[in-house]
């Protein structure tokens, strides 16, 4: 399963004794670095610069300004959450004994979280595909791990979704904005946020960028 998953807030919360904490996230991290790069980018200072993973051709200045405001507030909230020092990475313990197809799908995902703080904690659940460089992935290694975490944090903190338009809009499928996948959907889609942050961090190659932003 190439994409990250989101569990709904109705998913049962594990009992305290079931959580196996992998570790709290360090204050010096690629996720924080890339999020800070977004806030330091020209997008943060100029509504005239359209963020490439969000603005489809013909988008109005008013819409672009709204999307920029949404992005800036979302990344500020992500940084504020990380600065609290309570962000936890763990696996979802009940999935160690996964038996149903739904459980196996989550077990074989990269990661998931509860959207919009539905669990009431700063937790991302890392699963078996997190460290796997799947054929077809746009990014690999630490860049992809960071992409996954920003993707999940945008769910957790900013309330993004995995938009289904043709297929679920992960970068390996194509997240380039266009009339059929407009900016209003892009700004709700977690992988658009994640790739925008990695690009602002200055680590994305031209090939990776063009692959992610292909029009589908």
mmCIF file with all atom_site columns, N, CA and C in Angstrom, residues 64-92:
data_model
loop_
_atom_site.group_PDB
_atom_site.id
_atom_site.type_symbol
_atom_site.label_atom_id
_atom_site.label_alt_id
_atom_site.label_comp_id
_atom_site.label_asym_id
_atom_site.label_entity_id
_atom_site.label_seq_id
_atom_site.pdbx_PDB_ins_code
_atom_site.Cartn_x
_atom_site.Cartn_y
_atom_site.Cartn_z
_atom_site.occupancy
_atom_site.B_iso_or_equiv
_atom_site.pdbx_formal_charge
_atom_site.auth_seq_id
_atom_site.auth_comp_id
_atom_site.auth_asym_id
_atom_site.auth_atom_id
_atom_site.pdbx_PDB_model_num
ATOM 1  N N  . UNK A 1 64 ? -6.344 32.213 -4.532 1.00 0.00 ? 64 UNK A N  1
ATOM 2  C CA . UNK A 1 64 ? -4.938 31.965 -4.194 1.00 0.00 ? 64 UNK A CA 1
ATOM 3  C C  . UNK A 1 64 ? -4.606 32.540 -2.827 1.00 0.00 ? 64 UNK A C  1
ATOM 4  N N  . UNK A 1 65 ? -5.109 33.733 -2.534 1.00 0.00 ? 65 UNK A N  1
ATOM 5  C CA . UNK A 1 65 ? -4.852 34.344 -1.229 1.00 0.00 ? 65 UNK A CA 1
ATOM 6  C C  . UNK A 1 65 ? -5.435 33.499 -0.100 1.00 0.00 ? 65 UNK A C  1
ATOM 7  N N  . UNK A 1 66 ? -6.617 32.945 -0.336 1.00 0.00 ? 66 UNK A N  1
ATOM 8  C CA . UNK A 1 66 ? -7.240 32.081 0.676  1.00 0.00 ? 66 UNK A CA 1
ATOM 9  C C  . UNK A 1 66 ? -6.393 30.841 0.892  1.00 0.00 ? 66 UNK A C  1
ATOM 10 N N  . UNK A 1 67 ? -5.907 30.226 -0.180 1.00 0.00 ? 67 UNK A N  1
ATOM 11 C CA . UNK A 1 67 ? -5.095 29.019 -0.060 1.00 0.00 ? 67 UNK A CA 1
ATOM 12 C C  . UNK A 1 67 ? -3.786 29.319 0.655  1.00 0.00 ? 67 UNK A C  1
ATOM 13 N N  . UNK A 1 68 ? -3.163 30.446 0.343  1.00 0.00 ? 68 UNK A N  1
ATOM 14 C CA . UNK A 1 68 ? -1.917 30.823 1.009  1.00 0.00 ? 68 UNK A CA 1
ATOM 15 C C  . UNK A 1 68 ? -2.152 31.002 2.505  1.00 0.00 ? 68 UNK A C  1
ATOM 16 N N  . UNK A 1 69 ? -3.238 31.678 2.860  1.00 0.00 ? 69 UNK A N  1
ATOM 17 C CA . UNK A 1 69 ? -3.563 31.872 4.274  1.00 0.00 ? 69 UNK A CA 1
ATOM 18 C C  . UNK A 1 69 ? -3.766 30.532 4.974  1.00 0.00 ? 69 UNK A C  1
ATOM 19 N N  . UNK A 1 70 ? -4.455 29.609 4.303  1.00 0.00 ? 70 UNK A N  1
ATOM 20 C CA . UNK A 1 70 ? -4.683 28.274 4.875  1.00 0.00 ? 70 UNK A CA 1
ATOM 21 C C  . UNK A 1 70 ? -3.365 27.546 5.108  1.00 0.00 ? 70 UNK A C  1
ATOM 22 N N  . UNK A 1 71 ? -2.480 27.600 4.118  1.00 0.00 ? 71 UNK A N  1
ATOM 23 C CA . UNK A 1 71 ? -1.184 26.934 4.237  1.00 0.00 ? 71 UNK A CA 1
ATOM 24 C C  . UNK A 1 71 ? -0.353 27.527 5.370  1.00 0.00 ? 71 UNK A C  1
ATOM 25 N N  . UNK A 1 72 ? -0.263 28.844 5.401  1.00 0.00 ? 72 UNK A N  1
ATOM 26 C CA . UNK A 1 72 ? 0.570  29.475 6.425  1.00 0.00 ? 72 UNK A CA 1
ATOM 27 C C  . UNK A 1 72 ? 0.064  29.153 7.824  1.00 0.00 ? 72 UNK A C  1
ATOM 28 N N  . UNK A 1 73 ? -1.254 29.236 8.022  1.00 0.00 ? 73 UNK A N  1
ATOM 29 C CA . UNK A 1 73 ? -1.786 28.929 9.347  1.00 0.00 ? 73 UNK A CA 1
ATOM 30 C C  . UNK A 1 73 ? -1.564 27.464 9.693  1.00 0.00 ? 73 UNK A C  1
ATOM 31 N N  . UNK A 1 74 ? -1.747 26.579 8.706  1.00 0.00 ? 74 UNK A N  1
ATOM 32 C CA . UNK A 1 74 ? -1.557 25.158 8.962  1.00 0.00 ? 74 UNK A CA 1
ATOM 33 C C  . UNK A 1 74 ? -0.136 24.824 9.370  1.00 0.00 ? 74 UNK A C  1
ATOM 34 N N  . UNK A 1 75 ? 0.850  25.384 8.658  1.00 0.00 ? 75 UNK A N  1
ATOM 35 C CA . UNK A 1 75 ? 2.240  25.085 9.001  1.00 0.00 ? 75 UNK A CA 1
ATOM 36 C C  . UNK A 1 75 ? 2.651  25.760 10.309 1.00 0.00 ? 75 UNK A C  1
ATOM 37 N N  . UNK A 1 76 ? 2.097  26.922 10.599 1.00 0.00 ? 76 UNK A N  1
ATOM 38 C CA . UNK A 1 76 ? 2.346  27.524 11.916 1.00 0.00 ? 76 UNK A CA 1
ATOM 39 C C  . UNK A 1 76 ? 1.816  26.612 13.022 1.00 0.00 ? 76 UNK A C  1
ATOM 40 N N  . UNK A 1 77 ? 0.639  26.049 12.805 1.00 0.00 ? 77 UNK A N  1
ATOM 41 C CA . UNK A 1 77 ? 0.053  25.150 13.812 1.00 0.00 ? 77 UNK A CA 1
ATOM 42 C C  . UNK A 1 77 ? 0.866  23.866 13.951 1.00 0.00 ? 77 UNK A C  1
ATOM 43 N N  . UNK A 1 78 ? 1.393  23.351 12.835 1.00 0.00 ? 78 UNK A N  1
ATOM 44 C CA . UNK A 1 78 ? 2.244  22.155 12.909 1.00 0.00 ? 78 UNK A CA 1
ATOM 45 C C  . UNK A 1 78 ? 3.499  22.435 13.714 1.00 0.00 ? 78 UNK A C  1
ATOM 46 N N  . UNK A 1 79 ? 4.152  23.569 13.462 1.00 0.00 ? 79 UNK A N  1
ATOM 47 C CA . UNK A 1 79 ? 5.357  23.929 14.218 1.00 0.00 ? 79 UNK A CA 1
ATOM 48 C C  . UNK A 1 79 ? 5.027  24.116 15.690 1.00 0.00 ? 79 UNK A C  1
ATOM 49 N N  . UNK A 1 80 ? 3.902  24.770 15.984 1.00 0.00 ? 80 UNK A N  1
ATOM 50 C CA . UNK A 1 80 ? 3.511  24.969 17.380 1.00 0.00 ? 80 UNK A CA 1
ATOM 51 C C  . UNK A 1 80 ? 3.287  23.640 18.076 1.00 0.00 ? 80 UNK A C  1
ATOM 52 N N  . UNK A 1 81 ? 2.674  22.682 17.367 1.00 0.00 ? 81 UNK A N  1
ATOM 53 C CA . UNK A 1 81 ? 2.455  21.361 17.951 1.00 0.00 ? 81 UNK A CA 1
ATOM 54 C C  . UNK A 1 81 ? 3.782  20.672 18.239 1.00 0.00 ? 81 UNK A C  1
ATOM 55 N N  . UNK A 1 82 ? 4.717  20.726 17.288 1.00 0.00 ? 82 UNK A N  1
ATOM 56 C CA . UNK A 1 82 ? 6.020  20.102 17.504 1.00 0.00 ? 82 UNK A CA 1
ATOM 57 C C  . UNK A 1 82 ? 6.765  20.772 18.655 1.00 0.00 ? 82 UNK A C  1
ATOM 58 N N  . UNK A 1 83 ? 6.620  22.077 18.782 1.00 0.00 ? 83 UNK A N  1
ATOM 59 C CA . UNK A 1 83 ? 7.320  22.808 19.845 1.00 0.00 ? 83 UNK A CA 1
ATOM 60 C C  . UNK A 1 83 ? 6.795  22.487 21.235 1.00 0.00 ? 83 UNK A C  1
ATOM 61 N N  . UNK A 1 84 ? 5.612  21.896 21.310 1.00 0.00 ? 84 UNK A N  1
ATOM 62 C CA . UNK A 1 84 ? 5.110  21.485 22.629 1.00 0.00 ? 84 UNK A CA 1
ATOM 63 C C  . UNK A 1 84 ? 5.920  20.329 23.192 1.00 0.00 ? 84 UNK A C  1
ATOM 64 N N  . UNK A 1 85 ? 6.619  19.619 22.313 1.00 0.00 ? 85 UNK A N  1
ATOM 65 C CA . UNK A 1 85 ? 7.466  18.516 22.777 1.00 0.00 ? 85 UNK A CA 1
ATOM 66 C C  . UNK A 1 85 ? 6.712  17.287 23.209 1.00 0.00 ? 85 UNK A C  1
ATOM 67 N N  . UNK A 1 86 ? 5.487  17.114 22.716 1.00 0.00 ? 86 UNK A N  1
ATOM 68 C CA . UNK A 1 86 ? 4.674  15.967 23.123 1.00 0.00 ? 86 UNK A CA 1
ATOM 69 C C  . UNK A 1 86 ? 4.294  15.072 21.948 1.00 0.00 ? 86 UNK A C  1
ATOM 70 N N  . UNK A 1 87 ? 4.932  15.280 20.797 1.00 0.00 ? 87 UNK A N  1
ATOM 71 C CA . UNK A 1 87 ? 4.634  14.489 19.608 1.00 0.00 ? 87 UNK A CA 1
ATOM 72 C C  . UNK A 1 87 ? 5.235  13.098 19.750 1.00 0.00 ? 87 UNK A C  1
ATOM 73 N N  . UNK A 1 88 ? 4.399  12.079 19.552 1.00 0.00 ? 88 UNK A N  1
ATOM 74 C CA . UNK A 1 88 ? 4.811  10.698 19.760 1.00 0.00 ? 88 UNK A CA 1
ATOM 75 C C  . UNK A 1 88 ? 4.688  9.911  18.454 1.00 0.00 ? 88 UNK A C  1
ATOM 76 N N  . UNK A 1 89 ? 5.708  9.124  18.156 1.00 0.00 ? 89 UNK A N  1
ATOM 77 C CA . UNK A 1 89 ? 5.673  8.146  17.073 1.00 0.00 ? 89 UNK A CA 1
ATOM 78 C C  . UNK A 1 89 ? 5.602  6.754  17.684 1.00 0.00 ? 89 UNK A C  1
ATOM 79 N N  . UNK A 1 90 ? 4.665  5.956  17.232 1.00 0.00 ? 90 UNK A N  1
ATOM 80 C CA . UNK A 1 90 ? 4.490  4.606  17.749 1.00 0.00 ? 90 UNK A CA 1
ATOM 81 C C  . UNK A 1 90 ? 3.813  3.760  16.690 1.00 0.00 ? 90 UNK A C  1
ATOM 82 N N  . UNK A 1 91 ? 3.755  2.464  16.910 1.00 0.00 ? 91 UNK A N  1
ATOM 83 C CA . UNK A 1 91 ? 2.887  1.652  16.080 1.00 0.00 ? 91 UNK A CA 1
ATOM 84 C C  . UNK A 1 91 ? 1.554  1.497  16.798 1.00 0.00 ? 91 UNK A C  1
ATOM 85 N N  . UNK A 1 92 ? 0.538  1.042  16.054 1.00 0.00 ? 92 UNK A N  1
ATOM 86 C CA . UNK A 1 92 ? -0.770 0.765  16.663 1.00 0.00 ? 92 UNK A CA 1
ATOM 87 C C  . UNK A 1 92 ? -0.735 -0.676 17.136 1.00 0.00 ? 92 UNK A C  1
#
